CSV table of C-alpha atoms in Angstrom, one decimal:
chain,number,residue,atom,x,y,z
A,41,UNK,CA,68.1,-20.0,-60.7
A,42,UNK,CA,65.2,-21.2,-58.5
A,43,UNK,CA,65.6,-21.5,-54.5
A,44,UNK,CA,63.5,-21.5,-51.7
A,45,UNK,CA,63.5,-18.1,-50.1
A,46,UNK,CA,61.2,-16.8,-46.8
A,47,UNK,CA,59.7,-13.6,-47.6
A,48,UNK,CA,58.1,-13.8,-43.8
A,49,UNK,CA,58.8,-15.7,-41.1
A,50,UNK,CA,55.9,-18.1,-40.1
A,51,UNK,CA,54.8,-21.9,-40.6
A,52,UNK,CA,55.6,-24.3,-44.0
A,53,UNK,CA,53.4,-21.6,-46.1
A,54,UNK,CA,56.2,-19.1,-45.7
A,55,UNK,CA,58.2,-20.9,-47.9
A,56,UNK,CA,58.4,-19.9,-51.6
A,57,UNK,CA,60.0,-21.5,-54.0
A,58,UNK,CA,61.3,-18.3,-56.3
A,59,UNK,CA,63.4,-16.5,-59.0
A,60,UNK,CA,66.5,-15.3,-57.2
A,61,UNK,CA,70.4,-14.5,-59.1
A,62,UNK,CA,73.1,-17.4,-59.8
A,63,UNK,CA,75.6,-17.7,-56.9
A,64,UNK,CA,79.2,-16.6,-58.0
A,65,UNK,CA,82.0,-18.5,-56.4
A,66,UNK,CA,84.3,-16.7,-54.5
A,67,UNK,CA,88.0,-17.4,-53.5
A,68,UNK,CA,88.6,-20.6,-52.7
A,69,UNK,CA,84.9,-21.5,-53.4
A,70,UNK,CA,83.4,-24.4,-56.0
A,71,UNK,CA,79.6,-23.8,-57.7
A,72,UNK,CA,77.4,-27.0,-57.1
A,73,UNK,CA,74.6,-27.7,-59.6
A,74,UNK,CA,72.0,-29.0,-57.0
A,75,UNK,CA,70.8,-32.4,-57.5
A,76,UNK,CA,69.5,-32.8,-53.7
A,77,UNK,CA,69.4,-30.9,-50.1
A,78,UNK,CA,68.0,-32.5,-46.9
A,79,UNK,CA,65.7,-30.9,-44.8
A,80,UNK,CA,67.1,-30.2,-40.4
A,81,UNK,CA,65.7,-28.7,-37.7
A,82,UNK,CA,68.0,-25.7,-37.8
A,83,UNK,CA,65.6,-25.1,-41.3
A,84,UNK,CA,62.6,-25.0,-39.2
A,85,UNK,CA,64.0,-22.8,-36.9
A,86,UNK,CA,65.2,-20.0,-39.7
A,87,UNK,CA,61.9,-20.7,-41.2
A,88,UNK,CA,60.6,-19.2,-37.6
A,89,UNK,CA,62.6,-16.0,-37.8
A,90,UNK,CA,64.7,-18.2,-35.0
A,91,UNK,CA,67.5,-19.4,-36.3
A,92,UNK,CA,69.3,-16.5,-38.3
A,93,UNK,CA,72.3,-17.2,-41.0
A,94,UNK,CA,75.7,-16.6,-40.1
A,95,UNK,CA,77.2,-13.2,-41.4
A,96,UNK,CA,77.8,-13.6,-45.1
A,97,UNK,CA,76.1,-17.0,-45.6
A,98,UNK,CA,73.5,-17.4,-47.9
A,99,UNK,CA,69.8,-16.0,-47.3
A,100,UNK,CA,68.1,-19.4,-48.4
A,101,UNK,CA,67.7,-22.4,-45.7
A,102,UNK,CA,69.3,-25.8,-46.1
A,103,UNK,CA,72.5,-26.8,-44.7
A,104,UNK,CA,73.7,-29.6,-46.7
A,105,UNK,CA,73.3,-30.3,-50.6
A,106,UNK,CA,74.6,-33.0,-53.0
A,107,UNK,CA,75.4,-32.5,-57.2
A,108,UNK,CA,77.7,-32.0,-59.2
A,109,UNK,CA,80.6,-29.1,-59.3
A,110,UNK,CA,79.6,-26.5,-62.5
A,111,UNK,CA,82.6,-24.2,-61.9
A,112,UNK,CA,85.8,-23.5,-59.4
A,113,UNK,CA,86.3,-20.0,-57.9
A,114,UNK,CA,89.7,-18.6,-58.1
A,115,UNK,CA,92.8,-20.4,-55.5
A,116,UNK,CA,90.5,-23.7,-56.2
A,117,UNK,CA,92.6,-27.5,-56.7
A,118,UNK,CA,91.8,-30.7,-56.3
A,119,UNK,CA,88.2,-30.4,-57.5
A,120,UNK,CA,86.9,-31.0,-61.2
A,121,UNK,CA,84.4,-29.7,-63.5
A,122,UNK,CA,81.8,-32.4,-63.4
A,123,UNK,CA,82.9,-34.2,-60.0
A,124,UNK,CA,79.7,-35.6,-57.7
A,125,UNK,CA,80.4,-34.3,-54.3
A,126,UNK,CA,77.8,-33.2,-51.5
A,127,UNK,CA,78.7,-30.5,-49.1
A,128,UNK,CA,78.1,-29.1,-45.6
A,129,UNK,CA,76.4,-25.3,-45.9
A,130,UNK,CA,75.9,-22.4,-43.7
A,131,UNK,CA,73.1,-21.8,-46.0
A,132,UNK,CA,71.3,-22.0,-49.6
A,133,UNK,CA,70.9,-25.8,-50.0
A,134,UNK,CA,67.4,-24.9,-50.9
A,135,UNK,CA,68.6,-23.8,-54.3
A,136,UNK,CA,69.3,-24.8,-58.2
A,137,UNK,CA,72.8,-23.9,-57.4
A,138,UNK,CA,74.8,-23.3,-54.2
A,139,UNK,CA,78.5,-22.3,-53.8
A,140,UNK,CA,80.5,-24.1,-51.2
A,141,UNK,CA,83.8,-23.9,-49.3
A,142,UNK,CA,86.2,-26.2,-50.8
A,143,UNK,CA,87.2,-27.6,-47.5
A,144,UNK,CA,83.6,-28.6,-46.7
A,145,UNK,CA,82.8,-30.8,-49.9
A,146,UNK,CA,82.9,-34.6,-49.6
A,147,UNK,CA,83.3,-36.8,-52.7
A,148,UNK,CA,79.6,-39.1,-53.4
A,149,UNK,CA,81.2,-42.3,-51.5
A,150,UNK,CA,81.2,-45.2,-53.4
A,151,UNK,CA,78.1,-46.9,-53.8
A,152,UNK,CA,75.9,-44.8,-52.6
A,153,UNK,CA,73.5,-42.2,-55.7
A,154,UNK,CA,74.0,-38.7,-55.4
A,155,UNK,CA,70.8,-37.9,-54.6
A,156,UNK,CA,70.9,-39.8,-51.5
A,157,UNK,CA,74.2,-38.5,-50.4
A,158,UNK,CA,72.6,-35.3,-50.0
A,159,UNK,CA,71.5,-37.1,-46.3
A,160,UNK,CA,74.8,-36.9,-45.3
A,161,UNK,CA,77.2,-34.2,-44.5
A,162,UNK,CA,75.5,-32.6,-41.9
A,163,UNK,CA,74.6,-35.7,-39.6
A,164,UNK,CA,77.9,-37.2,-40.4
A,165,UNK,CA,80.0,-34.5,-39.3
A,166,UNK,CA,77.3,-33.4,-36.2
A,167,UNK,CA,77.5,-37.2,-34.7
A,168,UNK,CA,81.7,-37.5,-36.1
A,169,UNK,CA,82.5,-34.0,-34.2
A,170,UNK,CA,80.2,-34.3,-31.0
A,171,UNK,CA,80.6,-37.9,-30.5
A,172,UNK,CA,84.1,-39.0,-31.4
A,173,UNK,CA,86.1,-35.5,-31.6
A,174,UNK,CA,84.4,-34.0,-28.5
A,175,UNK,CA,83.0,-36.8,-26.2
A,176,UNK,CA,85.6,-39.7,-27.3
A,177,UNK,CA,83.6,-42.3,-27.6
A,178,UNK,CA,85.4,-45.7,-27.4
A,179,UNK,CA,84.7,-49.4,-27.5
A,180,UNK,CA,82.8,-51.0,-25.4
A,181,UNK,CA,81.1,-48.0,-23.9
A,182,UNK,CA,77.7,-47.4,-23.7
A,183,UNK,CA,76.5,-44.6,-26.0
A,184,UNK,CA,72.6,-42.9,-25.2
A,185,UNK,CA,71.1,-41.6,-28.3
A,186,UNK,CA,68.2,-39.2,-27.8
A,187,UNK,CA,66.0,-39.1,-31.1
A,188,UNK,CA,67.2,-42.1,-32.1
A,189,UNK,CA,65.0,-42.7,-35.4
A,190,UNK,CA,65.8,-38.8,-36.5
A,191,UNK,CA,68.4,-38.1,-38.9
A,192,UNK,CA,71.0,-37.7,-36.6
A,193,UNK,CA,70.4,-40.6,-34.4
A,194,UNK,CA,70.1,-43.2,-37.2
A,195,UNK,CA,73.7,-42.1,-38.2
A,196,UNK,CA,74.9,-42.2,-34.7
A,197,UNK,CA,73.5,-45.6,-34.1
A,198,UNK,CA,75.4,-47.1,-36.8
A,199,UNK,CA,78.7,-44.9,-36.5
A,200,UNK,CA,78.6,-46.3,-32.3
A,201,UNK,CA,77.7,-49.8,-34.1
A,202,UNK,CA,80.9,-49.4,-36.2
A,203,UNK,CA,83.7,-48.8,-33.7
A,204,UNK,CA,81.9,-51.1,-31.0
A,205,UNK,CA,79.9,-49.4,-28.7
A,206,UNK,CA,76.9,-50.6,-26.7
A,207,UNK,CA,73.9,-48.0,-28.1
A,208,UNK,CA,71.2,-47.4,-26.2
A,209,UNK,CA,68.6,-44.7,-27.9
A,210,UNK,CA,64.7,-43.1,-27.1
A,211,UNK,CA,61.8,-42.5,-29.3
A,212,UNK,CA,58.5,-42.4,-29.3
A,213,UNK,CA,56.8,-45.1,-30.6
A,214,UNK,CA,57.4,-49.1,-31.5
A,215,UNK,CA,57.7,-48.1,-34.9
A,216,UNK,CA,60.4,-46.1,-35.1
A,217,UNK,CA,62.1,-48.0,-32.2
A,218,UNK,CA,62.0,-51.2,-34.5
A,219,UNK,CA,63.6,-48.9,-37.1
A,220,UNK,CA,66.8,-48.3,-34.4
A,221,UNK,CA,66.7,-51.9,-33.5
A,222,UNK,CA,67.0,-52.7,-37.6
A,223,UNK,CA,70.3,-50.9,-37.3
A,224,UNK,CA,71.9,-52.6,-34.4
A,225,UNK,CA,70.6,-50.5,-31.5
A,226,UNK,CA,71.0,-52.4,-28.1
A,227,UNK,CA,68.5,-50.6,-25.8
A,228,UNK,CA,65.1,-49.6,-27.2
A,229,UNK,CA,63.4,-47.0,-24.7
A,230,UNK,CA,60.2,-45.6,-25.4
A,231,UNK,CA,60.3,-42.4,-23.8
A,232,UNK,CA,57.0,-41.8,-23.7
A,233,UNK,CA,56.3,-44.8,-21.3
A,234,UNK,CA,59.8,-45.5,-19.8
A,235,UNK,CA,62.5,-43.5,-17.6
A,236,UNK,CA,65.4,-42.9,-19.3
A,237,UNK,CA,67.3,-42.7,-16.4
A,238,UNK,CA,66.3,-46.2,-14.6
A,239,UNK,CA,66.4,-48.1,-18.3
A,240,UNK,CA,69.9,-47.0,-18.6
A,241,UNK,CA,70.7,-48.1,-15.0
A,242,UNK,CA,69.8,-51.4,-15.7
A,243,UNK,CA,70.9,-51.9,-19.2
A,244,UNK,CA,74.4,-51.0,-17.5
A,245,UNK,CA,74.3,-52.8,-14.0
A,246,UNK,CA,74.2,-49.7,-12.6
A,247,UNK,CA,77.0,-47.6,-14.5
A,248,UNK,CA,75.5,-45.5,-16.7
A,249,UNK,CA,75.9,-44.1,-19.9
A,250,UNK,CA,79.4,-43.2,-20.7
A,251,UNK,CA,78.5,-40.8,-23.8
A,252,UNK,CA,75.3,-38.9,-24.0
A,253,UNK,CA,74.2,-37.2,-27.3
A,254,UNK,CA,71.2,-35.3,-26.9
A,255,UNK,CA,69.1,-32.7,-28.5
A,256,UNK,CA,66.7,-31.8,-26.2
A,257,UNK,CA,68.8,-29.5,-23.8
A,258,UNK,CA,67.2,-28.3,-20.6
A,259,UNK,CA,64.1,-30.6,-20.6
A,260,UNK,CA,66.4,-33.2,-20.2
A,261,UNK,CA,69.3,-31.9,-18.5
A,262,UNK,CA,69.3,-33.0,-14.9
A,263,UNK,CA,67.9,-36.6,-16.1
A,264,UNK,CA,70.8,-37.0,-18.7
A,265,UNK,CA,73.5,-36.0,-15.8
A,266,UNK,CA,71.4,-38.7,-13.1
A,267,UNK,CA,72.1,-41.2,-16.2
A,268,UNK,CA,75.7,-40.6,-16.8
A,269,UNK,CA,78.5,-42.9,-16.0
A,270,UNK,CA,81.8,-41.6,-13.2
A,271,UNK,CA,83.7,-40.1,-16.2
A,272,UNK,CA,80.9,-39.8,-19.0
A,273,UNK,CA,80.2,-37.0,-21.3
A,274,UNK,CA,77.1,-35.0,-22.0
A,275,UNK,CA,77.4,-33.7,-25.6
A,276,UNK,CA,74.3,-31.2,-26.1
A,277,UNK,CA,73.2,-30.5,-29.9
A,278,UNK,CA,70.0,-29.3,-29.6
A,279,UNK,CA,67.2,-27.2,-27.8
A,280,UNK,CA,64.1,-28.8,-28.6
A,281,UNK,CA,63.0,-28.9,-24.6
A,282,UNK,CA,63.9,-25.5,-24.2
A,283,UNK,CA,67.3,-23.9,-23.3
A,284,UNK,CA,66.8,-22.7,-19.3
A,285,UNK,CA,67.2,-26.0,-17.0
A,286,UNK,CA,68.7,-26.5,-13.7
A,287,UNK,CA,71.9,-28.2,-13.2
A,288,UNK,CA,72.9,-30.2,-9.9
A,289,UNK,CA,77.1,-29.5,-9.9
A,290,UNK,CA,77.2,-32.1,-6.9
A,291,UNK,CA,76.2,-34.6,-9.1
A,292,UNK,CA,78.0,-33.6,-12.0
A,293,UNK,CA,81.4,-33.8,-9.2
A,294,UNK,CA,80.4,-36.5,-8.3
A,295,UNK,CA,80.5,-38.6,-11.4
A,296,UNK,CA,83.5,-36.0,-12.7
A,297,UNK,CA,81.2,-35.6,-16.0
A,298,UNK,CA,81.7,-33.4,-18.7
A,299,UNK,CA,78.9,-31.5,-20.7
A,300,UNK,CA,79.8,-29.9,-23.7
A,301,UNK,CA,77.6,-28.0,-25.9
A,302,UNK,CA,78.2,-27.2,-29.9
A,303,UNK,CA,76.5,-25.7,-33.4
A,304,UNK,CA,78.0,-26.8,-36.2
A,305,UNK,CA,76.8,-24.1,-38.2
A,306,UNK,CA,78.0,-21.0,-36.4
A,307,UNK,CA,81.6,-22.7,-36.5
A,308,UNK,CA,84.3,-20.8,-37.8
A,309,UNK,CA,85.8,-22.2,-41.6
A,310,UNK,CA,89.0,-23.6,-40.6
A,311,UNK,CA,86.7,-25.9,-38.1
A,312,UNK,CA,84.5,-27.0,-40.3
A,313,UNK,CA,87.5,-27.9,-42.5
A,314,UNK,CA,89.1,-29.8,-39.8
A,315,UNK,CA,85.9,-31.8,-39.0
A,316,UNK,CA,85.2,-32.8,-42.7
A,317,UNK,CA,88.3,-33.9,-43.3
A,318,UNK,CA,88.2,-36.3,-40.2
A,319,UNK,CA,84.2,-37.7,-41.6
A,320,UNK,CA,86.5,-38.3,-45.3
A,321,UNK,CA,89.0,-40.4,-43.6
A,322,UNK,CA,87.0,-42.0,-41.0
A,323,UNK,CA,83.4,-42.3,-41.5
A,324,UNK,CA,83.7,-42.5,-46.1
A,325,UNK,CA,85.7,-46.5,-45.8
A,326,UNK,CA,82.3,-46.8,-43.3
A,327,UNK,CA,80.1,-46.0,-46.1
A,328,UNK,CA,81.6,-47.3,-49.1
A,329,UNK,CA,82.2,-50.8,-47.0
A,330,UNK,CA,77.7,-51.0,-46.8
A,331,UNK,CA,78.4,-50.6,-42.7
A,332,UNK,CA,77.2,-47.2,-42.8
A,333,UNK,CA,74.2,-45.8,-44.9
A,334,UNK,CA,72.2,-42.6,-45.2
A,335,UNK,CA,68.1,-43.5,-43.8
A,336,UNK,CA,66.2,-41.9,-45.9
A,337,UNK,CA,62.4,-41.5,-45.5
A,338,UNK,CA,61.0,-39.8,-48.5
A,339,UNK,CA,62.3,-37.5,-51.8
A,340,UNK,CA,60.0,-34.5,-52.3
A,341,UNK,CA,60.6,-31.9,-55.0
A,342,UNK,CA,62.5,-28.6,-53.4
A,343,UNK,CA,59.5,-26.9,-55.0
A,344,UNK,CA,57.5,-28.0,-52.2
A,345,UNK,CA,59.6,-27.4,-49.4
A,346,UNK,CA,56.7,-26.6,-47.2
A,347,UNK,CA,55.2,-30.4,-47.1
A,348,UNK,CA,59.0,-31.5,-46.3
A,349,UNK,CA,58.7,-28.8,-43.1
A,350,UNK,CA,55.4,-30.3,-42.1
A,351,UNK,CA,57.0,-33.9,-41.8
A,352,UNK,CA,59.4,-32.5,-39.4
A,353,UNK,CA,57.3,-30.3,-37.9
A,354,UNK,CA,55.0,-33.3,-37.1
A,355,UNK,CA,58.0,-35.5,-36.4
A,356,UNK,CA,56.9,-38.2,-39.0
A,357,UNK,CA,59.7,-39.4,-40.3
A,358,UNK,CA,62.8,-41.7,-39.8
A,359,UNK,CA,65.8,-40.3,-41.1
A,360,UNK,CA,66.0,-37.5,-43.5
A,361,UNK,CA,63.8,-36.3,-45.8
A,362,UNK,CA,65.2,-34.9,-49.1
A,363,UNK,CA,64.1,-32.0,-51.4
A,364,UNK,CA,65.2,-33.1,-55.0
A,365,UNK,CA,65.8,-30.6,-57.7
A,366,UNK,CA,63.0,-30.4,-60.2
């Protein structure tokens, strides 16, 4: 088969699209003829030489595929020969072929192609774990979604939407703020000419945000505490500000908050398990009702990986952008 390997660390160029063996499904393991992958930040990072594979996971970046099942490894049931699923990965969505966990494949939900489900698992079961699992987000609270026009923000919007929450999100420009608005955001703050913290504050009469989901770790840590509600949650998925920041405990007694911090990737298998059979039974009925629905903002071939990384790289996207097997 073909897959994207990284000879060398570096920038998009490092990525090469090459000859590498078949994948053999081990116990309790399903082989996925690739149809599609989607393209995360996590990608970027491993691209880098900073962002290694867990032990025993596949060399190849991508961390989410969709296709269809060409084979069952030994101790498999419940799966078919020819069945359209897409799958959370540790690793080796960048491929003709990836095997996968049995416990982290999700059917194609109804209604939706199975190239495009390939935008799913791993924003479906980031936002379902952090959000609902960790933080507990209920109705009528007031959800802050950093990044709100990226992958994972345009999946938390609606998911917030779904269960009725108030969503407040940032970005950084009209354009993509008109894209949250389009999928029932509440509060539109453009963080590049508005303070978080005092939009929030008003939006609220004063309370706060009760759940916060942000990627941008220390940059925004002490802002994201000032903006949280007496009792709210912090829920931190990423590092793109950097991972040192200073944290003021007073305040965090104060408003007995909670932060919590989480990879998906690193988790061990019985968790992941446990978190895509939660997104099957709660977040699937979302999708194959048309409340839910994977943003997608272009299909590139997997061949040319590198122009995908440069998107992201460049942040000029809303949603995903998938890498389609030639």
């Amino acid at each position: 088969m073909h897959a994207i390997s990284i000879p060398e660390p570096g920038g998009p160029e490092a990525l090469v699209w090459a000859e590498v063996p078949d994948p053999v499904p081990a116990e309790g393991e399903v082989l996925v003829d690739v149809v599609a992958s989607a393209v995360n930040r996590a990608d970027l990072l491993q691209r880098q030489g900073l962002y290694s594979p867990p032990p025993g996971a596949s060399p190849y970046p991508g961390l989410e595929c969709s296709g269809r099942i060409a084979a069952l490894g030994p101790g498999v049931s419940g799966w078919a020969v020819g069945d359209e699923v897409c799958a959370l990965l540790a690793g080796g969505g960048y491929a003709e072929k990836a095997a996968v966990p049995a416990g982290q494949l999700l059917p194609v939900p109804e209604g939706i192609d199975v190239r495009q489900a390939a935008a799913l698992p791993e924003v479906t079961c980031t936002v379902w774990s952090n959000v609902f699992m960790v933080a507990h987000l209920r109705p009528g609270e007031t959800l802050l979604v950093h990044g709100g026009s990226s992958g994972i923000g345009t999946m938390a919007i609606q998911l917030a939407k779904a269960v009725g929450a108030k969503v407040a999100v940032t970005a950084g420009s009209k354009e993509k703020l008109d894209h949250c608005a389009e999928l029932g955001a509440d509060v539109l703050i453009n963080y590049r000419e508005q303070d978080f913290v005092e939009e929030i504050r008003q939006a609220t009469a004063g309370a706060g945000a009760d759940v916060i989901l942000d990627n941008m770790g220390a940059k925004y840590l002490d802002r994201n505490v000032r903006a949280l509600a007496v009792n709210g949650r912090l829920a931190i998925i990423g590092l793109q500000g950097g991972v040192k920041g200073e944290l003021n405990i007073n305040t965090l007694l104060r408003k007995q908050a909670a932060i919590t911090a989480t990879s998906l990737r690193a988790r061990p298998l019985g968790e992941k398990t446990s978190i895509v059979a939660a997104v099957r039974e709660h977040v699937w009925p979302l999708i194959g009702s048309g409340h839910v629905r994977p943003v997608v903002d272009r299909e590139l071939p997997m061949s040319d990986a590198a122009t995908a990384h440069r998107v992201l790289d460049e942040s000029g996207h809303i949603g995903k952008v998938l890498l389609v097997v030639p």
